[in-house]
Amino acid sequence: MTAPAPTPAQVATAYWQALEAGDREAALGFVDPTALDSGDPAPFGRAGTYASILDWYEAVDWQWRLNECVDFDDGAAKCSVTAGNAWSEVLGVEPVTGIFIVRFGENGIIEVEDQVDNFLAQWGPQVFEVFFDWVTENHPDDAAIMFDFSVDTNPEILSLYELNTARFVEAQQTE
C-alpha cells in the first residue's frame, strides 16, 4: 500500500518553511524545473529567475514567516505569509502580510501569485520607496545600477544591494 500523495497545502507549507529557514536547495526542490528560469515561482523579489531571487533575498536580509496554507481550488494552495527585511526592521515597519496562491504543474510549483497585490501595495510605499529614495540621494551611481530593472540581478547588483542595505541600516540607526 502506498502513502497518499501530499495535498497542495502540505507541499506549499513545506515550500514556505524552506524559504523561512533560508534553505535554498529545499526551496528549489519544490519548484518545477521548467519554471526555474522565470521569476514566477517566487512570491516577491528583484530578479528574473527563481535562483537569482533567492540570491536577492540573501543580499537584503529578507525573511519570510509562514502563517498557514490551505487547499484552494484546482489543485492550488492559498498561503498567508508575512515578510520583512533589514530595511523594514530599521524603519520600524511591522512585517507585511500577503495572501499568495501557490499553483502546481506536473513537476512542482509553477507560480506563486500575490492574490490581491496586497503585499507589494503595502511593502512598496512603506519600505522599498524609502530605501530607493535613500540610495538614489546618497549613492546615485549605485542606484543607477541597482534599480535598472531592465538588467537581471548579477553579482555586481547583488553586491550593491548588500552594501547599501548595510549603509541604509547604519544611517537609519544614527538618525
mmCIF file with all atom_site columns, C-alpha atoms in Angstrom:
data_model
loop_
_atom_site.group_PDB
_atom_site.id
_atom_site.type_symbol
_atom_site.label_atom_id
_atom_site.label_alt_id
_atom_site.label_comp_id
_atom_site.label_asym_id
_atom_site.label_entity_id
_atom_site.label_seq_id
_atom_site.pdbx_PDB_ins_code
_atom_site.Cartn_x
_atom_site.Cartn_y
_atom_site.Cartn_z
_atom_site.occupancy
_atom_site.B_iso_or_equiv
_atom_site.pdbx_formal_charge
_atom_site.auth_seq_id
_atom_site.auth_comp_id
_atom_site.auth_asym_id
_atom_site.auth_atom_id
_atom_site.pdbx_PDB_model_num
ATOM 1   C CA . MET A 1 1   ? 0.000  0.000  0.000   1.00 0.00 ? 1   MET A CA 1
ATOM 2   C CA . THR A 1 2   ? 1.368  3.386  -0.953  1.00 0.00 ? 2   THR A CA 1
ATOM 3   C CA . ALA A 1 3   ? 1.002  6.529  1.102   1.00 0.00 ? 3   ALA A CA 1
ATOM 4   C CA . PRO A 1 4   ? -1.416 9.113  -0.236  1.00 0.00 ? 4   PRO A CA 1
ATOM 5   C CA . ALA A 1 5   ? 0.122  11.946 -2.229  1.00 0.00 ? 5   ALA A CA 1
ATOM 6   C CA . PRO A 1 6   ? 0.599  15.126 -0.244  1.00 0.00 ? 6   PRO A CA 1
ATOM 7   C CA . THR A 1 7   ? -2.057 17.782 -0.685  1.00 0.00 ? 7   THR A CA 1
ATOM 8   C CA . PRO A 1 8   ? -1.224 21.105 -2.333  1.00 0.00 ? 8   PRO A CA 1
ATOM 9   C CA . ALA A 1 9   ? -1.402 22.772 1.101   1.00 0.00 ? 9   ALA A CA 1
ATOM 10  C CA . GLN A 1 10  ? 1.105  20.278 2.519   1.00 0.00 ? 10  GLN A CA 1
ATOM 11  C CA . VAL A 1 11  ? 3.557  20.857 -0.325  1.00 0.00 ? 11  VAL A CA 1
ATOM 12  C CA . ALA A 1 12  ? 3.079  24.645 -0.189  1.00 0.00 ? 12  ALA A CA 1
ATOM 13  C CA . THR A 1 13  ? 3.642  24.561 3.572   1.00 0.00 ? 13  THR A CA 1
ATOM 14  C CA . ALA A 1 14  ? 6.919  22.701 3.108   1.00 0.00 ? 14  ALA A CA 1
ATOM 15  C CA . TYR A 1 15  ? 7.943  25.200 0.393   1.00 0.00 ? 15  TYR A CA 1
ATOM 16  C CA . TRP A 1 16  ? 7.292  28.226 2.636   1.00 0.00 ? 16  TRP A CA 1
ATOM 17  C CA . GLN A 1 17  ? 9.054  26.507 5.533   1.00 0.00 ? 17  GLN A CA 1
ATOM 18  C CA . ALA A 1 18  ? 12.116 26.077 3.308   1.00 0.00 ? 18  ALA A CA 1
ATOM 19  C CA . LEU A 1 19  ? 12.011 29.779 2.397   1.00 0.00 ? 19  LEU A CA 1
ATOM 20  C CA . GLU A 1 20  ? 11.545 30.682 6.061   1.00 0.00 ? 20  GLU A CA 1
ATOM 21  C CA . ALA A 1 21  ? 14.562 28.575 7.027   1.00 0.00 ? 21  ALA A CA 1
ATOM 22  C CA . GLY A 1 22  ? 16.666 30.053 4.237   1.00 0.00 ? 22  GLY A CA 1
ATOM 23  C CA . ASP A 1 23  ? 17.135 26.553 2.824   1.00 0.00 ? 23  ASP A CA 1
ATOM 24  C CA . ARG A 1 24  ? 17.859 27.376 -0.793  1.00 0.00 ? 24  ARG A CA 1
ATOM 25  C CA . GLU A 1 25  ? 18.198 23.781 -2.004  1.00 0.00 ? 25  GLU A CA 1
ATOM 26  C CA . ALA A 1 26  ? 14.957 22.667 -0.370  1.00 0.00 ? 26  ALA A CA 1
ATOM 27  C CA . ALA A 1 27  ? 13.052 25.653 -1.808  1.00 0.00 ? 27  ALA A CA 1
ATOM 28  C CA . LEU A 1 28  ? 14.468 24.938 -5.272  1.00 0.00 ? 28  LEU A CA 1
ATOM 29  C CA . GLY A 1 29  ? 13.399 21.310 -4.897  1.00 0.00 ? 29  GLY A CA 1
ATOM 30  C CA . PHE A 1 30  ? 9.716  22.272 -4.734  1.00 0.00 ? 30  PHE A CA 1
ATOM 31  C CA . VAL A 1 31  ? 9.822  24.253 -7.968  1.00 0.00 ? 31  VAL A CA 1
ATOM 32  C CA . ASP A 1 32  ? 9.006  22.706 -11.327 1.00 0.00 ? 32  ASP A CA 1
ATOM 33  C CA . PRO A 1 33  ? 12.350 22.635 -13.197 1.00 0.00 ? 33  PRO A CA 1
ATOM 34  C CA . THR A 1 34  ? 10.708 24.245 -16.230 1.00 0.00 ? 34  THR A CA 1
ATOM 35  C CA . ALA A 1 35  ? 9.824  27.279 -14.071 1.00 0.00 ? 35  ALA A CA 1
ATOM 36  C CA . LEU A 1 36  ? 13.320 27.838 -12.666 1.00 0.00 ? 36  LEU A CA 1
ATOM 37  C CA . ASP A 1 37  ? 14.267 30.206 -15.480 1.00 0.00 ? 37  ASP A CA 1
ATOM 38  C CA . SER A 1 38  ? 11.426 32.566 -14.641 1.00 0.00 ? 38  SER A CA 1
ATOM 39  C CA . GLY A 1 39  ? 10.574 34.521 -11.527 1.00 0.00 ? 39  GLY A CA 1
ATOM 40  C CA . ASP A 1 40  ? 7.039  33.089 -11.432 1.00 0.00 ? 40  ASP A CA 1
ATOM 41  C CA . PRO A 1 41  ? 7.585  30.591 -8.596  1.00 0.00 ? 41  PRO A CA 1
ATOM 42  C CA . ALA A 1 42  ? 8.898  33.308 -6.271  1.00 0.00 ? 42  ALA A CA 1
ATOM 43  C CA . PRO A 1 43  ? 6.421  35.344 -4.265  1.00 0.00 ? 43  PRO A CA 1
ATOM 44  C CA . PHE A 1 44  ? 8.359  38.593 -4.481  1.00 0.00 ? 44  PHE A CA 1
ATOM 45  C CA . GLY A 1 45  ? 11.744 39.930 -5.392  1.00 0.00 ? 45  GLY A CA 1
ATOM 46  C CA . ARG A 1 46  ? 14.001 41.827 -7.725  1.00 0.00 ? 46  ARG A CA 1
ATOM 47  C CA . ALA A 1 47  ? 15.258 39.289 -10.236 1.00 0.00 ? 47  ALA A CA 1
ATOM 48  C CA . GLY A 1 48  ? 14.238 37.402 -13.330 1.00 0.00 ? 48  GLY A CA 1
ATOM 49  C CA . THR A 1 49  ? 14.970 33.810 -12.359 1.00 0.00 ? 49  THR A CA 1
ATOM 50  C CA . TYR A 1 50  ? 13.995 31.883 -9.297  1.00 0.00 ? 50  TYR A CA 1
ATOM 51  C CA . ALA A 1 51  ? 17.590 31.235 -8.199  1.00 0.00 ? 51  ALA A CA 1
ATOM 52  C CA . SER A 1 52  ? 18.515 34.911 -8.570  1.00 0.00 ? 52  SER A CA 1
ATOM 53  C CA . ILE A 1 53  ? 15.531 35.915 -6.435  1.00 0.00 ? 53  ILE A CA 1
ATOM 54  C CA . LEU A 1 54  ? 16.872 33.658 -3.688  1.00 0.00 ? 54  LEU A CA 1
ATOM 55  C CA . ASP A 1 55  ? 20.231 35.439 -4.059  1.00 0.00 ? 55  ASP A CA 1
ATOM 56  C CA . TRP A 1 56  ? 18.453 38.800 -3.733  1.00 0.00 ? 56  TRP A CA 1
ATOM 57  C CA . TYR A 1 57  ? 16.681 37.598 -0.560  1.00 0.00 ? 57  TYR A CA 1
ATOM 58  C CA . GLU A 1 58  ? 20.074 36.857 0.952   1.00 0.00 ? 58  GLU A CA 1
ATOM 59  C CA . ALA A 1 59  ? 21.565 40.201 -0.129  1.00 0.00 ? 59  ALA A CA 1
ATOM 60  C CA . VAL A 1 60  ? 18.784 42.240 1.520   1.00 0.00 ? 60  VAL A CA 1
ATOM 61  C CA . ASP A 1 61  ? 18.299 40.008 4.588   1.00 0.00 ? 61  ASP A CA 1
ATOM 62  C CA . TRP A 1 62  ? 14.790 39.000 3.509   1.00 0.00 ? 62  TRP A CA 1
ATOM 63  C CA . GLN A 1 63  ? 12.789 36.894 5.982   1.00 0.00 ? 63  GLN A CA 1
ATOM 64  C CA . TRP A 1 64  ? 9.556  35.015 5.273   1.00 0.00 ? 64  TRP A CA 1
ATOM 65  C CA . ARG A 1 65  ? 7.284  33.671 8.021   1.00 0.00 ? 65  ARG A CA 1
ATOM 66  C CA . LEU A 1 66  ? 4.511  31.235 7.187   1.00 0.00 ? 66  LEU A CA 1
ATOM 67  C CA . ASN A 1 67  ? 1.168  31.711 8.889   1.00 0.00 ? 67  ASN A CA 1
ATOM 68  C CA . GLU A 1 68  ? -0.723 28.897 7.146   1.00 0.00 ? 68  GLU A CA 1
ATOM 69  C CA . CYS A 1 69  ? -1.533 27.213 3.851   1.00 0.00 ? 69  CYS A CA 1
ATOM 70  C CA . VAL A 1 70  ? -4.887 25.715 2.954   1.00 0.00 ? 70  VAL A CA 1
ATOM 71  C CA . ASP A 1 71  ? -6.018 23.785 -0.088  1.00 0.00 ? 71  ASP A CA 1
ATOM 72  C CA . PHE A 1 72  ? -7.544 26.038 -2.732  1.00 0.00 ? 72  PHE A CA 1
ATOM 73  C CA . ASP A 1 73  ? -9.370 25.475 -5.994  1.00 0.00 ? 73  ASP A CA 1
ATOM 74  C CA . ASP A 1 74  ? -7.946 23.483 -8.874  1.00 0.00 ? 74  ASP A CA 1
ATOM 75  C CA . GLY A 1 75  ? -5.082 21.800 -7.017  1.00 0.00 ? 75  GLY A CA 1
ATOM 76  C CA . ALA A 1 76  ? -3.551 25.003 -5.692  1.00 0.00 ? 76  ALA A CA 1
ATOM 77  C CA . ALA A 1 77  ? -2.896 26.238 -2.172  1.00 0.00 ? 77  ALA A CA 1
ATOM 78  C CA . LYS A 1 78  ? -3.645 29.594 -0.583  1.00 0.00 ? 78  LYS A CA 1
ATOM 79  C CA . CYS A 1 79  ? -0.992 30.704 1.886   1.00 0.00 ? 79  CYS A CA 1
ATOM 80  C CA . SER A 1 80  ? -0.846 33.549 4.364   1.00 0.00 ? 80  SER A CA 1
ATOM 81  C CA . VAL A 1 81  ? 2.714  34.704 4.986   1.00 0.00 ? 81  VAL A CA 1
ATOM 82  C CA . THR A 1 82  ? 4.451  37.712 6.453   1.00 0.00 ? 82  THR A CA 1
ATOM 83  C CA . ALA A 1 83  ? 7.765  39.148 5.422   1.00 0.00 ? 83  ALA A CA 1
ATOM 84  C CA . GLY A 1 84  ? 10.215 41.861 6.133   1.00 0.00 ? 84  GLY A CA 1
ATOM 85  C CA . ASN A 1 85  ? 13.879 42.589 5.840   1.00 0.00 ? 85  ASN A CA 1
ATOM 86  C CA . ALA A 1 86  ? 16.636 44.750 7.266   1.00 0.00 ? 86  ALA A CA 1
ATOM 87  C CA . TRP A 1 87  ? 15.068 47.845 5.687   1.00 0.00 ? 87  TRP A CA 1
ATOM 88  C CA . SER A 1 88  ? 11.636 47.351 7.220   1.00 0.00 ? 88  SER A CA 1
ATOM 89  C CA . GLU A 1 89  ? 13.105 46.382 10.571  1.00 0.00 ? 89  GLU A CA 1
ATOM 90  C CA . VAL A 1 90  ? 15.245 49.519 10.889  1.00 0.00 ? 90  VAL A CA 1
ATOM 91  C CA . LEU A 1 91  ? 12.298 51.670 9.733   1.00 0.00 ? 91  LEU A CA 1
ATOM 92  C CA . GLY A 1 92  ? 10.071 50.130 12.413  1.00 0.00 ? 92  GLY A CA 1
ATOM 93  C CA . VAL A 1 93  ? 7.592  48.806 9.846   1.00 0.00 ? 93  VAL A CA 1
ATOM 94  C CA . GLU A 1 94  ? 5.759  45.715 11.026  1.00 0.00 ? 94  GLU A CA 1
ATOM 95  C CA . PRO A 1 95  ? 6.187  42.653 8.796   1.00 0.00 ? 95  PRO A CA 1
ATOM 96  C CA . VAL A 1 96  ? 3.729  42.812 5.923   1.00 0.00 ? 96  VAL A CA 1
ATOM 97  C CA . THR A 1 97  ? 1.210  40.028 5.398   1.00 0.00 ? 97  THR A CA 1
ATOM 98  C CA . GLY A 1 98  ? 0.260  38.730 1.999   1.00 0.00 ? 98  GLY A CA 1
ATOM 99  C CA . ILE A 1 99  ? -2.029 36.025 0.681   1.00 0.00 ? 99  ILE A CA 1
ATOM 100 C CA . PHE A 1 100 ? -0.335 34.021 -2.051  1.00 0.00 ? 100 PHE A CA 1
ATOM 101 C CA . ILE A 1 101 ? -1.798 31.397 -4.365  1.00 0.00 ? 101 ILE A CA 1
ATOM 102 C CA . VAL A 1 102 ? 0.688  28.586 -4.992  1.00 0.00 ? 102 VAL A CA 1
ATOM 103 C CA . ARG A 1 103 ? -0.015 26.841 -8.297  1.00 0.00 ? 103 ARG A CA 1
ATOM 104 C CA . PHE A 1 104 ? 1.407  23.484 -9.281  1.00 0.00 ? 104 PHE A CA 1
ATOM 105 C CA . GLY A 1 105 ? 2.363  21.855 -12.548 1.00 0.00 ? 105 GLY A CA 1
ATOM 106 C CA . GLU A 1 106 ? 3.199  18.218 -13.111 1.00 0.00 ? 106 GLU A CA 1
ATOM 107 C CA . ASN A 1 107 ? 6.619  18.563 -11.503 1.00 0.00 ? 107 ASN A CA 1
ATOM 108 C CA . GLY A 1 108 ? 6.178  21.135 -8.767  1.00 0.00 ? 108 GLY A CA 1
ATOM 109 C CA . ILE A 1 109 ? 5.401  24.780 -8.178  1.00 0.00 ? 109 ILE A CA 1
ATOM 110 C CA . ILE A 1 110 ? 4.988  26.854 -11.322 1.00 0.00 ? 110 ILE A CA 1
ATOM 111 C CA . GLU A 1 111 ? 3.683  30.112 -9.859  1.00 0.00 ? 111 GLU A CA 1
ATOM 112 C CA . VAL A 1 112 ? 3.298  31.960 -6.580  1.00 0.00 ? 112 VAL A CA 1
ATOM 113 C CA . GLU A 1 113 ? 0.881  34.831 -7.066  1.00 0.00 ? 113 GLU A CA 1
ATOM 114 C CA . ASP A 1 114 ? 0.051  37.665 -4.673  1.00 0.00 ? 114 ASP A CA 1
ATOM 115 C CA . GLN A 1 115 ? -3.706 37.123 -4.591  1.00 0.00 ? 115 GLN A CA 1
ATOM 116 C CA . VAL A 1 116 ? -4.719 40.775 -4.433  1.00 0.00 ? 116 VAL A CA 1
ATOM 117 C CA . ASP A 1 117 ? -1.379 42.558 -4.886  1.00 0.00 ? 117 ASP A CA 1
ATOM 118 C CA . ASN A 1 118 ? -1.753 43.488 -1.234  1.00 0.00 ? 118 ASN A CA 1
ATOM 119 C CA . PHE A 1 119 ? 1.769  42.544 -0.272  1.00 0.00 ? 119 PHE A CA 1
ATOM 120 C CA . LEU A 1 120 ? 3.516  44.778 -2.790  1.00 0.00 ? 120 LEU A CA 1
ATOM 121 C CA . ALA A 1 121 ? 0.979  47.577 -2.242  1.00 0.00 ? 121 ALA A CA 1
ATOM 122 C CA . GLN A 1 122 ? 1.857  47.658 1.462   1.00 0.00 ? 122 GLN A CA 1
ATOM 123 C CA . TRP A 1 123 ? 5.578  46.976 1.335   1.00 0.00 ? 123 TRP A CA 1
ATOM 124 C CA . GLY A 1 124 ? 6.413  49.195 -1.634  1.00 0.00 ? 124 GLY A CA 1
ATOM 125 C CA . PRO A 1 125 ? 5.487  52.611 -0.234  1.00 0.00 ? 125 PRO A CA 1
ATOM 126 C CA . GLN A 1 126 ? 6.344  51.883 3.400   1.00 0.00 ? 126 GLN A CA 1
ATOM 127 C CA . VAL A 1 127 ? 9.742  50.306 2.829   1.00 0.00 ? 127 VAL A CA 1
ATOM 128 C CA . PHE A 1 128 ? 11.046 49.929 -0.726  1.00 0.00 ? 128 PHE A CA 1
ATOM 129 C CA . GLU A 1 129 ? 10.385 53.525 -1.765  1.00 0.00 ? 129 GLU A CA 1
ATOM 130 C CA . VAL A 1 130 ? 12.141 54.816 1.374   1.00 0.00 ? 130 VAL A CA 1
ATOM 131 C CA . PHE A 1 131 ? 15.175 52.620 0.613   1.00 0.00 ? 131 PHE A CA 1
ATOM 132 C CA . PHE A 1 132 ? 15.079 53.571 -3.084  1.00 0.00 ? 132 PHE A CA 1
ATOM 133 C CA . ASP A 1 133 ? 14.964 57.290 -2.275  1.00 0.00 ? 133 ASP A CA 1
ATOM 134 C CA . TRP A 1 134 ? 17.801 56.985 0.253   1.00 0.00 ? 134 TRP A CA 1
ATOM 135 C CA . VAL A 1 135 ? 20.094 55.105 -2.150  1.00 0.00 ? 135 VAL A CA 1
ATOM 136 C CA . THR A 1 136 ? 19.228 57.467 -5.009  1.00 0.00 ? 136 THR A CA 1
ATOM 137 C CA . GLU A 1 137 ? 20.033 60.501 -2.879  1.00 0.00 ? 137 GLU A CA 1
ATOM 138 C CA . ASN A 1 138 ? 23.133 59.173 -1.114  1.00 0.00 ? 138 ASN A CA 1
ATOM 139 C CA . HIS A 1 139 ? 24.658 56.815 -3.693  1.00 0.00 ? 139 HIS A CA 1
ATOM 140 C CA . PRO A 1 140 ? 23.291 57.818 -7.125  1.00 0.00 ? 140 PRO A CA 1
ATOM 141 C CA . ASP A 1 141 ? 25.881 55.805 -9.076  1.00 0.00 ? 141 ASP A CA 1
ATOM 142 C CA . ASP A 1 142 ? 24.894 52.666 -7.161  1.00 0.00 ? 142 ASP A CA 1
ATOM 143 C CA . ALA A 1 143 ? 21.200 53.464 -7.632  1.00 0.00 ? 143 ALA A CA 1
ATOM 144 C CA . ALA A 1 144 ? 21.626 53.687 -11.395 1.00 0.00 ? 144 ALA A CA 1
ATOM 145 C CA . ILE A 1 145 ? 22.895 50.097 -11.411 1.00 0.00 ? 145 ILE A CA 1
ATOM 146 C CA . MET A 1 146 ? 20.690 48.636 -8.649  1.00 0.00 ? 146 MET A CA 1
ATOM 147 C CA . PHE A 1 147 ? 17.404 49.993 -9.942  1.00 0.00 ? 147 PHE A CA 1
ATOM 148 C CA . ASP A 1 148 ? 17.924 49.369 -13.648 1.00 0.00 ? 148 ASP A CA 1
ATOM 149 C CA . PHE A 1 149 ? 15.211 46.744 -13.798 1.00 0.00 ? 149 PHE A CA 1
ATOM 150 C CA . SER A 1 150 ? 15.941 46.029 -17.467 1.00 0.00 ? 150 SER A CA 1
ATOM 151 C CA . VAL A 1 151 ? 19.028 44.138 -16.234 1.00 0.00 ? 151 VAL A CA 1
ATOM 152 C CA . ASP A 1 152 ? 18.614 40.940 -14.230 1.00 0.00 ? 152 ASP A CA 1
ATOM 153 C CA . THR A 1 153 ? 20.470 40.690 -10.965 1.00 0.00 ? 153 THR A CA 1
ATOM 154 C CA . ASN A 1 154 ? 24.095 39.736 -11.240 1.00 0.00 ? 154 ASN A CA 1
ATOM 155 C CA . PRO A 1 155 ? 26.975 39.645 -8.746  1.00 0.00 ? 155 PRO A CA 1
ATOM 156 C CA . GLU A 1 156 ? 27.567 43.407 -9.042  1.00 0.00 ? 156 GLU A CA 1
ATOM 157 C CA . ILE A 1 157 ? 23.910 44.287 -8.436  1.00 0.00 ? 157 ILE A CA 1
ATOM 158 C CA . LEU A 1 158 ? 23.623 41.837 -5.546  1.00 0.00 ? 158 LEU A CA 1
ATOM 159 C CA . SER A 1 159 ? 26.799 43.219 -4.002  1.00 0.00 ? 159 SER A CA 1
ATOM 160 C CA . LEU A 1 160 ? 25.407 46.754 -4.253  1.00 0.00 ? 160 LEU A CA 1
ATOM 161 C CA . TYR A 1 161 ? 22.137 45.674 -2.625  1.00 0.00 ? 161 TYR A CA 1
ATOM 162 C CA . GLU A 1 162 ? 24.065 44.062 0.205   1.00 0.00 ? 162 GLU A CA 1
ATOM 163 C CA . LEU A 1 163 ? 26.359 47.075 0.645   1.00 0.00 ? 163 LEU A CA 1
ATOM 164 C CA . ASN A 1 164 ? 23.566 49.633 0.522   1.00 0.00 ? 164 ASN A CA 1
ATOM 165 C CA . THR A 1 165 ? 21.374 47.585 2.832   1.00 0.00 ? 165 THR A CA 1
ATOM 166 C CA . ALA A 1 166 ? 24.157 47.786 5.433   1.00 0.00 ? 166 ALA A CA 1
ATOM 167 C CA . ARG A 1 167 ? 24.664 51.506 4.743   1.00 0.00 ? 167 ARG A CA 1
ATOM 168 C CA . PHE A 1 168 ? 20.930 52.201 4.962   1.00 0.00 ? 168 PHE A CA 1
ATOM 169 C CA . VAL A 1 169 ? 20.558 50.340 8.256   1.00 0.00 ? 169 VAL A CA 1
ATOM 170 C CA . GLU A 1 170 ? 23.544 52.174 9.711   1.00 0.00 ? 170 GLU A CA 1
ATOM 171 C CA . ALA A 1 171 ? 22.276 55.564 8.541   1.00 0.00 ? 171 ALA A CA 1
ATOM 172 C CA . GLN A 1 172 ? 18.797 54.968 9.998   1.00 0.00 ? 172 GLN A CA 1
ATOM 173 C CA . GLN A 1 173 ? 20.247 53.900 13.339  1.00 0.00 ? 173 GLN A CA 1
ATOM 174 C CA . THR A 1 174 ? 22.328 57.070 13.634  1.00 0.00 ? 174 THR A CA 1
ATOM 175 C CA . GLU A 1 175 ? 19.448 59.441 12.834  1.00 0.00 ? 175 GLU A CA 1
#
